[in-house]
Short mmCIF file of C-alpha atoms and ligand atoms in Angstrom, two decimals:
data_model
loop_
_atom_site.label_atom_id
_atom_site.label_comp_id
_atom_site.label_asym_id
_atom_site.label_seq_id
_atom_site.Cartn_x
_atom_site.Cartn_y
_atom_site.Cartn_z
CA UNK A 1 -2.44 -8.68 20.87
CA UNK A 2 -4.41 -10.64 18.15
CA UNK A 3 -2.75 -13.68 16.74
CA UNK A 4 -4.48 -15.97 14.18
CA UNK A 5 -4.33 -20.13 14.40
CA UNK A 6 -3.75 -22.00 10.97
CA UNK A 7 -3.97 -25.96 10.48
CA UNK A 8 -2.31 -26.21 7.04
CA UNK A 9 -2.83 -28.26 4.31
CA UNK A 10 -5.92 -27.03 2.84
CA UNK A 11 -6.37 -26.30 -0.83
CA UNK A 12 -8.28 -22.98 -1.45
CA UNK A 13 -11.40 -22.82 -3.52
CA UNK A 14 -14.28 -20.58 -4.30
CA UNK A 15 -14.74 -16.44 -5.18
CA UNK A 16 -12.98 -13.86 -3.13
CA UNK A 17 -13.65 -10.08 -3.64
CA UNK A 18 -11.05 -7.59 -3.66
CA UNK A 19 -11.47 -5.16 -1.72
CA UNK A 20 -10.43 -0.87 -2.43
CA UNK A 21 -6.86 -0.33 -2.30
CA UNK A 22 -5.54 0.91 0.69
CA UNK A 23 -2.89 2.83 -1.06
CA UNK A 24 -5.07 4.72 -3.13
CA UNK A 25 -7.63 5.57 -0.36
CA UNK A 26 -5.12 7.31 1.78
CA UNK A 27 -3.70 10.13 -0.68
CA UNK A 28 -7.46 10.15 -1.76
CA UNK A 29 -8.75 11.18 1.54
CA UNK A 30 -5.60 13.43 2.67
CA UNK A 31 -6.21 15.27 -1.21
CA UNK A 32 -9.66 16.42 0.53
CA UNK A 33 -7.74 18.83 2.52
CA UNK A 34 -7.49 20.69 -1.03
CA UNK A 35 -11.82 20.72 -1.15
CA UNK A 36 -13.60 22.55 1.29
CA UNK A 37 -16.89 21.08 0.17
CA UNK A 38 -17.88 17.15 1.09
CA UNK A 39 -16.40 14.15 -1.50
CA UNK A 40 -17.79 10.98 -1.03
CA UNK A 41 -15.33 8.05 -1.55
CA UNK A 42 -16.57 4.33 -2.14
CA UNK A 43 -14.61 1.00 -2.59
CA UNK A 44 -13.02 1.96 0.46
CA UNK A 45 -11.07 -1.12 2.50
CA UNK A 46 -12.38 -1.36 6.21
CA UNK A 47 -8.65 -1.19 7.47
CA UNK A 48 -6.70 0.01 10.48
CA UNK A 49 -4.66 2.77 8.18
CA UNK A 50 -7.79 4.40 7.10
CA UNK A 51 -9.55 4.61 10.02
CA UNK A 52 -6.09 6.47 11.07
CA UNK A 53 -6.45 8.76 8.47
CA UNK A 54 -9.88 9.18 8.91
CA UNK A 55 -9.28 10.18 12.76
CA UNK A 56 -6.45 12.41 11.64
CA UNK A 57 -8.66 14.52 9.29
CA UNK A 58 -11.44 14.41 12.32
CA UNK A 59 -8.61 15.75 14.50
CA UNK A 60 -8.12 18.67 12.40
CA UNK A 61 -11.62 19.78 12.14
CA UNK A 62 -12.62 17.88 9.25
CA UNK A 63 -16.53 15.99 9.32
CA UNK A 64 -16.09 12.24 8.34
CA UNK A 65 -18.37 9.77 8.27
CA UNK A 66 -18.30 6.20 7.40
CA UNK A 67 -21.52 6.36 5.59
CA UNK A 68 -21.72 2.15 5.18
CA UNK A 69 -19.06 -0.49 5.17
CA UNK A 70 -16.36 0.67 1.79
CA UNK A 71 -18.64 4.61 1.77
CA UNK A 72 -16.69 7.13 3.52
CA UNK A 73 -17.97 11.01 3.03
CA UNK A 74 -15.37 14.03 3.87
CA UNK A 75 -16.41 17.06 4.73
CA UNK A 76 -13.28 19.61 5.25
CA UNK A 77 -14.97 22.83 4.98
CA UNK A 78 -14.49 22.82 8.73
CA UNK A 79 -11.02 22.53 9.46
CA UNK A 80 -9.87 24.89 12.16
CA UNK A 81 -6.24 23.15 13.31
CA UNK A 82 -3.36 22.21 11.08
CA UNK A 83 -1.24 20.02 13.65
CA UNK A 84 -0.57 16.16 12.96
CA UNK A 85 0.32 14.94 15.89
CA UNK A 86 2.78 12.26 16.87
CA UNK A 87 0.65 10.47 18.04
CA UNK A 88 -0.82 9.55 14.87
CA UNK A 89 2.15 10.25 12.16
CA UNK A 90 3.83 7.18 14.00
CA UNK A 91 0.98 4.92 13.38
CA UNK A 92 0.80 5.57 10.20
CA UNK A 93 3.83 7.12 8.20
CA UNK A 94 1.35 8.06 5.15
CA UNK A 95 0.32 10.90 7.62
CA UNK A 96 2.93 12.88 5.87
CA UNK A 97 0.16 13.12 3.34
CA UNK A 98 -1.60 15.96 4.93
CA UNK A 99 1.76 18.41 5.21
CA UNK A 100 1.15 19.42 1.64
CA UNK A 101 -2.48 19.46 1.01
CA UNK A 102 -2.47 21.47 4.43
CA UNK A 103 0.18 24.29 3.56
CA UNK A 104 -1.53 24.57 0.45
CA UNK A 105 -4.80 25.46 1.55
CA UNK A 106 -4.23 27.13 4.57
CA UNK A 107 -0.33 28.53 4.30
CA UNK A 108 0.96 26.30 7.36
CA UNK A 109 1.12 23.29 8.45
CA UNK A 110 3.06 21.25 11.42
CA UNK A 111 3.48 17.74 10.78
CA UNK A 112 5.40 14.99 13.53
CA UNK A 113 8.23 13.97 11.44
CA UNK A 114 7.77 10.01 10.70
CA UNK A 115 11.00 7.53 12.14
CA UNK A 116 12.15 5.05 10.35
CA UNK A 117 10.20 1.58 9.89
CA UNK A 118 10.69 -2.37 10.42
CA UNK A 119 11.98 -2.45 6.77
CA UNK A 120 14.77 0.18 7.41
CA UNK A 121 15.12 3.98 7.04
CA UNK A 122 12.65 5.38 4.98
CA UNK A 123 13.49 9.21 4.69
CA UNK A 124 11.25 12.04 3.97
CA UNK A 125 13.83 14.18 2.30
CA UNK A 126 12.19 14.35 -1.61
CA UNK A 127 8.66 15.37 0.57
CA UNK A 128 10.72 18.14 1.92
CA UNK A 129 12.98 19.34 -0.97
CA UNK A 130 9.65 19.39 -3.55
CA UNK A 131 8.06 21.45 -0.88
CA UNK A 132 10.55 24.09 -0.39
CA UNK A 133 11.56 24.33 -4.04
CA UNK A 134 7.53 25.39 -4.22
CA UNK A 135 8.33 28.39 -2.33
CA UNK A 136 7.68 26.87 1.48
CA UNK A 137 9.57 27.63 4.47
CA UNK A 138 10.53 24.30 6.47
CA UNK A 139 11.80 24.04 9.90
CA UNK A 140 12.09 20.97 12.23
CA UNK A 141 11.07 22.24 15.61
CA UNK A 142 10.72 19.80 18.24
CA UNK A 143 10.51 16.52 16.27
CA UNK A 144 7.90 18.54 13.61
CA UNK A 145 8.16 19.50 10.63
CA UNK A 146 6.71 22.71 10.61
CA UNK A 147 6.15 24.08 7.24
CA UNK A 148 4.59 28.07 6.04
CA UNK A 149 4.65 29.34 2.51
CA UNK A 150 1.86 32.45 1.45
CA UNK A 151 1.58 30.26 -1.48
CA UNK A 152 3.26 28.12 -3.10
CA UNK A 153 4.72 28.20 -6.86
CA UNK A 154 6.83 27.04 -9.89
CA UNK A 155 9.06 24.62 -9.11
CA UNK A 156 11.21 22.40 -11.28
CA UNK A 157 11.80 18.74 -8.96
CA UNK A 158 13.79 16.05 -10.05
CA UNK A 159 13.96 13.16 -7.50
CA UNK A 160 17.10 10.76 -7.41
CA UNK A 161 15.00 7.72 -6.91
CA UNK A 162 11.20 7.24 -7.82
CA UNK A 163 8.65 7.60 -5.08
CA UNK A 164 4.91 6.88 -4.60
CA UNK A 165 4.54 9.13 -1.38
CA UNK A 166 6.58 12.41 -2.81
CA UNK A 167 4.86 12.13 -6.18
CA UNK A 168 1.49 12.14 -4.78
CA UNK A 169 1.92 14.46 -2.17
CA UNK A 170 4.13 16.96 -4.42
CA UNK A 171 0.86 16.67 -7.26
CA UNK A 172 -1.20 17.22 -4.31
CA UNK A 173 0.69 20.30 -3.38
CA UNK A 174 0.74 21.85 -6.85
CA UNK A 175 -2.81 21.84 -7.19
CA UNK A 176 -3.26 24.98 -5.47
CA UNK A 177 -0.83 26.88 -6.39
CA UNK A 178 0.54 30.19 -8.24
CA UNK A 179 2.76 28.53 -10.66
CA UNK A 180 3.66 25.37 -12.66
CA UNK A 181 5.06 22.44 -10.89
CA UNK A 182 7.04 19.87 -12.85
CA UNK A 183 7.79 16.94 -11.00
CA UNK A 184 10.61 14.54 -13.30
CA UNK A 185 11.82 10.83 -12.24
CA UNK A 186 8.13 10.82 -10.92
CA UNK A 187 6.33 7.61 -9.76
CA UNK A 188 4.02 5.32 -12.37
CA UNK A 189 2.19 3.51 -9.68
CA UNK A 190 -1.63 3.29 -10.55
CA UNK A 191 -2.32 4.87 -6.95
CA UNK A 192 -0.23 8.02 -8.20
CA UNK A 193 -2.44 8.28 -11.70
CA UNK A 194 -5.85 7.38 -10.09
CA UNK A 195 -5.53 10.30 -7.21
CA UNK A 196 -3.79 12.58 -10.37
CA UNK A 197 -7.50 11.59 -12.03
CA UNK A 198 -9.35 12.65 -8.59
CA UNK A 199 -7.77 16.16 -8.55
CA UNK A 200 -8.48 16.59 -12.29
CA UNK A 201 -12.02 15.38 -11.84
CA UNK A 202 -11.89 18.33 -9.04
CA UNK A 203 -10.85 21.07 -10.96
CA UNK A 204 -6.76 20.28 -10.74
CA UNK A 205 -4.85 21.04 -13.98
CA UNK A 206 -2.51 18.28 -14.67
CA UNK A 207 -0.46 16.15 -17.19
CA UNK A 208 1.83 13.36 -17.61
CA UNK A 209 0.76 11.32 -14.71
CA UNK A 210 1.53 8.05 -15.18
CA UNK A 211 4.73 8.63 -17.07
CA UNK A 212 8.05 9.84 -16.12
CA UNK A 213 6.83 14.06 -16.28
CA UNK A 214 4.27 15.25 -14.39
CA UNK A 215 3.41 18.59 -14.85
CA UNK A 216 0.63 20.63 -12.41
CA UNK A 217 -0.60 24.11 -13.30
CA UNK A 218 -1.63 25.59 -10.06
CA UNK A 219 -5.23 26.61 -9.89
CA UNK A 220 -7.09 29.26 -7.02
CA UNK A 221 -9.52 25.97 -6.00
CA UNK A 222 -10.85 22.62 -6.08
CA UNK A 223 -14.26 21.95 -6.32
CA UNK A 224 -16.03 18.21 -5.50
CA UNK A 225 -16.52 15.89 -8.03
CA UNK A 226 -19.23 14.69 -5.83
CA UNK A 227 -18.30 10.84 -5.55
CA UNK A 228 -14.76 8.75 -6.39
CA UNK A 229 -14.37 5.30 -6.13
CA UNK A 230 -10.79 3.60 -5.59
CA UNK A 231 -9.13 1.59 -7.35
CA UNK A 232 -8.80 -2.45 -6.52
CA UNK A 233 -6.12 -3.40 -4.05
CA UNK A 234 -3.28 -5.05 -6.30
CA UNK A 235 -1.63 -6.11 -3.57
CA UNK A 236 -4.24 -8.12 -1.99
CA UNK A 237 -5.04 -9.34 -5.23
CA UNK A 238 -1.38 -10.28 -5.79
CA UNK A 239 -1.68 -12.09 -2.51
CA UNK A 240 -4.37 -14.29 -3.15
CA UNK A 241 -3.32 -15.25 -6.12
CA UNK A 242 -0.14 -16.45 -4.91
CA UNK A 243 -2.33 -18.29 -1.63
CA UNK A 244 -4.34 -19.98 -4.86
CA UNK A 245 -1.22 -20.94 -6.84
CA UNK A 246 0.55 -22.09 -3.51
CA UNK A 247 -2.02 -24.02 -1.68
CA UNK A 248 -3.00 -25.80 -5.23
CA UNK A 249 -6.32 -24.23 -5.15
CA UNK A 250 -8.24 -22.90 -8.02
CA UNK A 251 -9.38 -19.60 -6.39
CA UNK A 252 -11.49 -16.77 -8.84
CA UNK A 253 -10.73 -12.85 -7.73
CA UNK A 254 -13.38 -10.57 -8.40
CA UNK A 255 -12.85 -6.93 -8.16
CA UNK A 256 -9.56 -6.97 -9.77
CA UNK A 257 -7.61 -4.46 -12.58
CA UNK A 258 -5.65 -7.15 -14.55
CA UNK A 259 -3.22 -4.66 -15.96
CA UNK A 260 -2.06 -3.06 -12.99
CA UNK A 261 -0.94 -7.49 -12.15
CA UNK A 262 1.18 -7.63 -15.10
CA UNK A 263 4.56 -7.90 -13.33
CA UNK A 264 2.95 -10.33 -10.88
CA UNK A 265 1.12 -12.71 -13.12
CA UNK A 266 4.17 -12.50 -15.29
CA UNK A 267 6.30 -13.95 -12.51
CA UNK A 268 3.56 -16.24 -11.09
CA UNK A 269 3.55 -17.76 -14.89
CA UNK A 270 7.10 -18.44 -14.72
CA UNK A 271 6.53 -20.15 -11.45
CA UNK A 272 4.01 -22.89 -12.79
CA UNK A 273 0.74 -21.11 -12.21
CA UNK A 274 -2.15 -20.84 -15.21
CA UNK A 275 -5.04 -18.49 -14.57
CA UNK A 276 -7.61 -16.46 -16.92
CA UNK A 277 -8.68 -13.16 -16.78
CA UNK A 278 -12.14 -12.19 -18.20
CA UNK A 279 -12.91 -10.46 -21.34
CA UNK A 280 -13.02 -6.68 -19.08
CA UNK A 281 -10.22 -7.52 -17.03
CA UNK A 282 -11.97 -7.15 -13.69
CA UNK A 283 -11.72 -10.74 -13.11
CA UNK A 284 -9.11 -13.42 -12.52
CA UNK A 285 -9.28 -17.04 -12.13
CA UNK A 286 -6.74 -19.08 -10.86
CA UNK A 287 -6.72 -22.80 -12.30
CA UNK A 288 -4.99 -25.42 -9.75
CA UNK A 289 -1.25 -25.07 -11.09
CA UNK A 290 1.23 -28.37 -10.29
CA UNK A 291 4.53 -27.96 -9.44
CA UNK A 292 5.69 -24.21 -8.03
CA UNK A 293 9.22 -23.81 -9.94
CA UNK A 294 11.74 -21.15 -8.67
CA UNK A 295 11.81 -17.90 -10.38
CA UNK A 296 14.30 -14.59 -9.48
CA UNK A 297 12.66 -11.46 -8.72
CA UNK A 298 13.83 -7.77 -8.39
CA UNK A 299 11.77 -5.46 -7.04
CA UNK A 300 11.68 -2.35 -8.78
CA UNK A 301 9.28 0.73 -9.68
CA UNK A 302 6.03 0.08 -11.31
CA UNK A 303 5.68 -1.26 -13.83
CA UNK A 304 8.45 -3.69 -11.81
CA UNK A 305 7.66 -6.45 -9.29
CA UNK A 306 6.40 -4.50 -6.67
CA UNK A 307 7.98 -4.45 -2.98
CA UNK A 308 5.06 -4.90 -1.53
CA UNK A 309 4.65 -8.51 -2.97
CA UNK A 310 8.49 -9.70 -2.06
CA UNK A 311 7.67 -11.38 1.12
CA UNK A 312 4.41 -13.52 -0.17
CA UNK A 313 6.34 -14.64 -3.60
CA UNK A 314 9.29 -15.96 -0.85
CA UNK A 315 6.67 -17.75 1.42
CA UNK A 316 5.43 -19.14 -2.11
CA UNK A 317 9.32 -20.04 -3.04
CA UNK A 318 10.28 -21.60 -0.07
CA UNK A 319 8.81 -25.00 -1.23
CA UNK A 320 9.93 -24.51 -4.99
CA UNK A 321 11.39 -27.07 -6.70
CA UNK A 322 15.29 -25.59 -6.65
CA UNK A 323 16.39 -22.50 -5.50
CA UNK A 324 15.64 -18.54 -6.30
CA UNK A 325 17.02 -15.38 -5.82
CA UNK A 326 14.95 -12.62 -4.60
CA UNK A 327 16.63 -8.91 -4.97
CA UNK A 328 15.09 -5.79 -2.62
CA UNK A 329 15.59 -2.91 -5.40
CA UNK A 330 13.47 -0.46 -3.41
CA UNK A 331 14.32 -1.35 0.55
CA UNK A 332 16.81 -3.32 0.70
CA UNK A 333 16.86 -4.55 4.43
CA UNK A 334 13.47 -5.55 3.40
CA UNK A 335 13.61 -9.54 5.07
CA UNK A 336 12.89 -9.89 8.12
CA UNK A 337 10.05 -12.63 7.07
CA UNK A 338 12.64 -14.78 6.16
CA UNK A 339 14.44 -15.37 9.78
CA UNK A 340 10.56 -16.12 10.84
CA UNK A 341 9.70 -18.28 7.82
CA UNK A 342 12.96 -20.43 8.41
CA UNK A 343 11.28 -21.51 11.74
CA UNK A 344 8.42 -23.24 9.55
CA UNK A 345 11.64 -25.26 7.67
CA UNK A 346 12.75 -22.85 4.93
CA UNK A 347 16.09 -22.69 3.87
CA UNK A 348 16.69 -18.63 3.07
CA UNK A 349 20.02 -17.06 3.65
CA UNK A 350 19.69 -13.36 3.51
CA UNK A 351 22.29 -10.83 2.34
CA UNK A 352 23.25 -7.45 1.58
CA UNK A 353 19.69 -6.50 -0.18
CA UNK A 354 19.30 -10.11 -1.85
CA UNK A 355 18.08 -13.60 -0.75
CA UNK A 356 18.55 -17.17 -1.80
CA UNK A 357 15.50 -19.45 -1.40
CA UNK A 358 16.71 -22.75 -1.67
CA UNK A 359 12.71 -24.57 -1.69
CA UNK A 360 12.24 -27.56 0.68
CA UNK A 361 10.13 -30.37 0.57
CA UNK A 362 7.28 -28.96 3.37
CA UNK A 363 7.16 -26.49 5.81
CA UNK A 364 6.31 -27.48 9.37
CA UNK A 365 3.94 -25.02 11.69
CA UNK A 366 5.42 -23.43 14.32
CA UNK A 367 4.76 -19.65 16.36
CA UNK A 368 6.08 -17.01 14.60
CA UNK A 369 6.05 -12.89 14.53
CA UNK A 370 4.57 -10.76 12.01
CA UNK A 371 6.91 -7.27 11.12
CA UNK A 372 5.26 -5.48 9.47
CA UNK A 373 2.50 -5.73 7.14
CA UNK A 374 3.15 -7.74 4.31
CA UNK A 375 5.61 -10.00 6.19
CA UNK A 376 2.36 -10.53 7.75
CA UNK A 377 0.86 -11.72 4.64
CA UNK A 378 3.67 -13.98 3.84
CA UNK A 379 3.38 -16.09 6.72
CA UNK A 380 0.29 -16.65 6.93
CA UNK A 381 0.81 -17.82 3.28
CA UNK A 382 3.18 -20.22 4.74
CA UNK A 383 1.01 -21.42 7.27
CA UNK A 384 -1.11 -22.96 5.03
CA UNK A 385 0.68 -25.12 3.76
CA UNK A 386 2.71 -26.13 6.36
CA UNK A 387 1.98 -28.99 8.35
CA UNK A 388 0.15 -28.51 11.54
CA UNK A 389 -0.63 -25.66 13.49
CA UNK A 390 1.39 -22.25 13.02
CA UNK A 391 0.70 -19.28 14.99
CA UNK A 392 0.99 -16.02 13.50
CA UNK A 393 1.56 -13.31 16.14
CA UNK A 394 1.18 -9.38 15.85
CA UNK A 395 -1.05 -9.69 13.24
CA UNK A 396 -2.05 -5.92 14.32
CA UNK A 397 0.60 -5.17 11.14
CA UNK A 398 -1.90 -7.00 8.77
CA UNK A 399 -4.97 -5.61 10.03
CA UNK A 400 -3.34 -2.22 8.93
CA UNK A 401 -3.92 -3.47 5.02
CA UNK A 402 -5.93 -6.71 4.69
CA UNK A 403 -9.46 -5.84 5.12
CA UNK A 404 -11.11 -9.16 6.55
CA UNK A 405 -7.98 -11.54 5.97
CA UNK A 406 -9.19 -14.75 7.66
CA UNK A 407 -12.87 -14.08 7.26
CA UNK A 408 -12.04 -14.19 2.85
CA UNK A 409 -9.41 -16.76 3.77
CA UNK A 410 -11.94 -18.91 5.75
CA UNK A 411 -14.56 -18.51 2.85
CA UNK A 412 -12.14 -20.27 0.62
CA UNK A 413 -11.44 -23.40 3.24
CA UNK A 414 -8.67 -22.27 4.88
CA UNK A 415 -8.53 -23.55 8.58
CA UNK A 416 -8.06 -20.04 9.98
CA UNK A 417 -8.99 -18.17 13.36
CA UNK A 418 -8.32 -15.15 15.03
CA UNK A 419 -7.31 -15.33 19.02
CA UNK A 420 -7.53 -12.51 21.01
C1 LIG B 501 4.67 3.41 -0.85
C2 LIG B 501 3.68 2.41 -0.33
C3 LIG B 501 4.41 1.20 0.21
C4 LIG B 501 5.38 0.64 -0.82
C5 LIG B 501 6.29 1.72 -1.37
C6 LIG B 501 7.16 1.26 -2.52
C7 LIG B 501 1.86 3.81 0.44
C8 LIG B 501 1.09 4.35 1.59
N1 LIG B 501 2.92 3.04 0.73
O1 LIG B 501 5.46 3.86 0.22
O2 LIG B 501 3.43 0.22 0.56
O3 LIG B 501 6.16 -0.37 -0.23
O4 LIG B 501 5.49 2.83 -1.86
O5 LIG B 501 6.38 0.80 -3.56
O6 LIG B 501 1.50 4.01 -0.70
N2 LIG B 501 12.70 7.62 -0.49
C9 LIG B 501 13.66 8.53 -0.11
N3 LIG B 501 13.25 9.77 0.27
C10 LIG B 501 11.94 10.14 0.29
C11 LIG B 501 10.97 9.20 -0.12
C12 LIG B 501 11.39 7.94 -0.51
O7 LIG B 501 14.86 8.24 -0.11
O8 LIG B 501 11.64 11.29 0.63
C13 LIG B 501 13.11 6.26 -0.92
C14 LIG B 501 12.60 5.16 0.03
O9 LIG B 501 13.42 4.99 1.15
C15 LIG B 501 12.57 3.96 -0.90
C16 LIG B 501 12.19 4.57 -2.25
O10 LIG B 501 12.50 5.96 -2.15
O11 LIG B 501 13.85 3.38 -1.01
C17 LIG B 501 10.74 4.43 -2.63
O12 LIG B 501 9.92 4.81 -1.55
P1 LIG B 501 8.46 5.42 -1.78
O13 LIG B 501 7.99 5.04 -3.14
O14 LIG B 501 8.47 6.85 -1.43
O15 LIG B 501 7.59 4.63 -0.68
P2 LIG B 501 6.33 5.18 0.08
O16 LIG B 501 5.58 6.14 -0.78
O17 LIG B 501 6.72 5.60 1.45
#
């Protein structure tokens, strides 16, 4: 297993480009299951989770090529098999992506049903219910979910919570469809509206997407729009950012969407950090900030703080000057970077769905185990600026997300290298 090296103590400096966001590309390349004609995506992140997807949509019959590094072009027309295998699904729980896109165009579909994950249970039930209230038929058989409908049709969803996944895969769904699918309590996330913009741009009658109603008029087809490209990855940008701010660097992102980084900036402002964006919005620069002061956060729903930026903000907070409170609104057994970031010297005591960082003077290197793929993130974060050498291991979880992590890091003076 890979594990990367870090001295600390390095300030970052220099351009880093963003690369495609991961979260976008997957729905984007299941929703090709709904267009039997080739789409070619660009901006697409060399990472571990979409060459899984890719090899599940080569596994069902689909062509895919990786055309050049970010150009991927999908060609479904030849699908002949409509089994995800377990093998895959528990790589990669976004397999569940396929299920509806699958039953829509060909009336079945048997998907492995996903387990839970390092950050807790994370159920497919809302994937399920939106499916059936379309009309589908859906048995577990065997540890698959194995879904039929002769089409699907009008259904009215309401979820209890918001959620990326069911939103997107529901829209997907609806596309092809006999009726009118309105999907309420759905997801804002700017991966949900940019694939919502794919399917339009392919024929897909739909409103409301990036508000609270979405509504999807079913349609016989999709047609290719030809070429998409994806969205920057907000995360990754989120997490440089915080490396620059952290590391008292002065780091400039390129290939960035300032406004879906409101809730971050916001909370990296209120930390100490000052940074620009340019006149389009496309490009961030991160001035070398002082202090880092301790700020709460709650994760919540976009527009909220995101999950997905929890553990590199707690890395960042560990050496704050006081102590800050970090709520998990979305998973809340979401800390298991903090038992392996008090080995560097932070002080975190974690309880039911909440954590108090109490920040220390410096962090000190030491080995410590990625679990999953932003905890990842975080502490490598904290490896540069602790003192000496930590060792991050499993960083398999990061290579899932991050496309070249210590390569960009490296390019911006960190002291960084991968061991095999
Ligand atoms: C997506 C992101 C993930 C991010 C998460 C929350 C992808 C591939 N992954 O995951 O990086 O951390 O959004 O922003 O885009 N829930 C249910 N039943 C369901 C579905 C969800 O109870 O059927 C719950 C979850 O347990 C969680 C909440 O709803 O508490 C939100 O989860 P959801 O938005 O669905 O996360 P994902 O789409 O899986």
């Amino acid at each position: 297993m890979d594990k990367f090296v870090i001295e600390g103590g390095y300030k970052l400096r220099g351009e880093v480009r963003v690369s495609g966001a991961k979260n976008a590309a997957l729905p984007l390349f299941a929703a090709s299951i709904l267009i039997p004609e080739p789409v070619v995506f660009r901006n697409v992140p060399d990472v571990a989770d979409v060459f899984t997807m890719a090899e599940l949509l080569s596994d069902l019959g689909a062509r895919v090529e990786r055309v050049e590094k970010g150009t991927w072009r999908i060609d479904t027309s030849s699908i002949s098999n409509t089994t995800a295998p377990y093998e895959v699904v528990k790589r990669m729980r976004a397999s569940i992506y396929v299920l509806g896109p699958l039953l829509a165009r060909f009336g079945r579909a048997e998907v492995s049903l996903p387990g839970g994950c390092a950050f807790g249970p994370r159920p497919v039930d809302f994937h399920i219910r939106g499916l059936k209230a379309m009309g589908a038929d859906i048995r577990v058989e065997h540890g698959y979910i194995v879904a039929r409908a002769e089409r699907l049709g009008t259904a009215s969803i309401a979820f209890d919570k918001k959620s990326v996944g069911a939103t997107a895969h529901l829209m997907m769904a609806a596309t092809i469809s006999d009726g009118e699918v309105i999907i309420e309590n759905a997801a804002l996330e700017p991966e949900v509206v940019t694939l919502a913009e794919f399917l339009k741009l392919s024929g897909a009658e739909i409103t409301g997407e990036g508000t609270d109603e979405v509504i999807v008029r079913g349609v016989d087809a999709l047609r290719s729009p030809g070429e998409f490209e994806v969205i920057p990855d907000r995360i990754e940008a989120g997490t440089y950012a915080v490396a620059s701010f952290m590391t008292g660097g002065e780091v400039t992102l390129k290939n960035v969407c300032v406004e879906h980084l409101r809730s971050v900036l916001e909370k990296l402002r209120e930390a100490g950090a000052s940074f620009e964006a340019d006149s389009r919005n496309r490009e961030l620069r991160m001035f070398p900030g002082g202090r880092i002061a301790p700020v709460d956060i709650f994760t919540a729903p976009f527009p909220g703080f995101p999950t997905d930026m929890q553990a590199q903000f707690m890395a960042m907070l560990t050496v704050a000057d006081g102590t800050s409170v970090i709520r998990e609104g979305i998973y809340p057994d979401r800390f298991k970077h903090a038992f392996e970031l008090t080995r560097l010297g932070a002080d975190i005591k974690v309880d039911d769905g909440f954590a108090v960082v109490k920040g220390v003077e410096k962090l000190t290197g030491a080995p410590v185990m990625a679990s999953d793929l932003r905890a990842s993130a975080a502490l490598v974060l904290a490896g540069l600026i602790a003192e000496g050498t930590t060792v991050v291991d499993r960083i398999y979880h990061l290579d899932r997300g991050y496309e070249d992590f210590e390569k960009k890091l490296s390019s911006l003076g960190a002291h960084i290298r991968r061991i095999k």
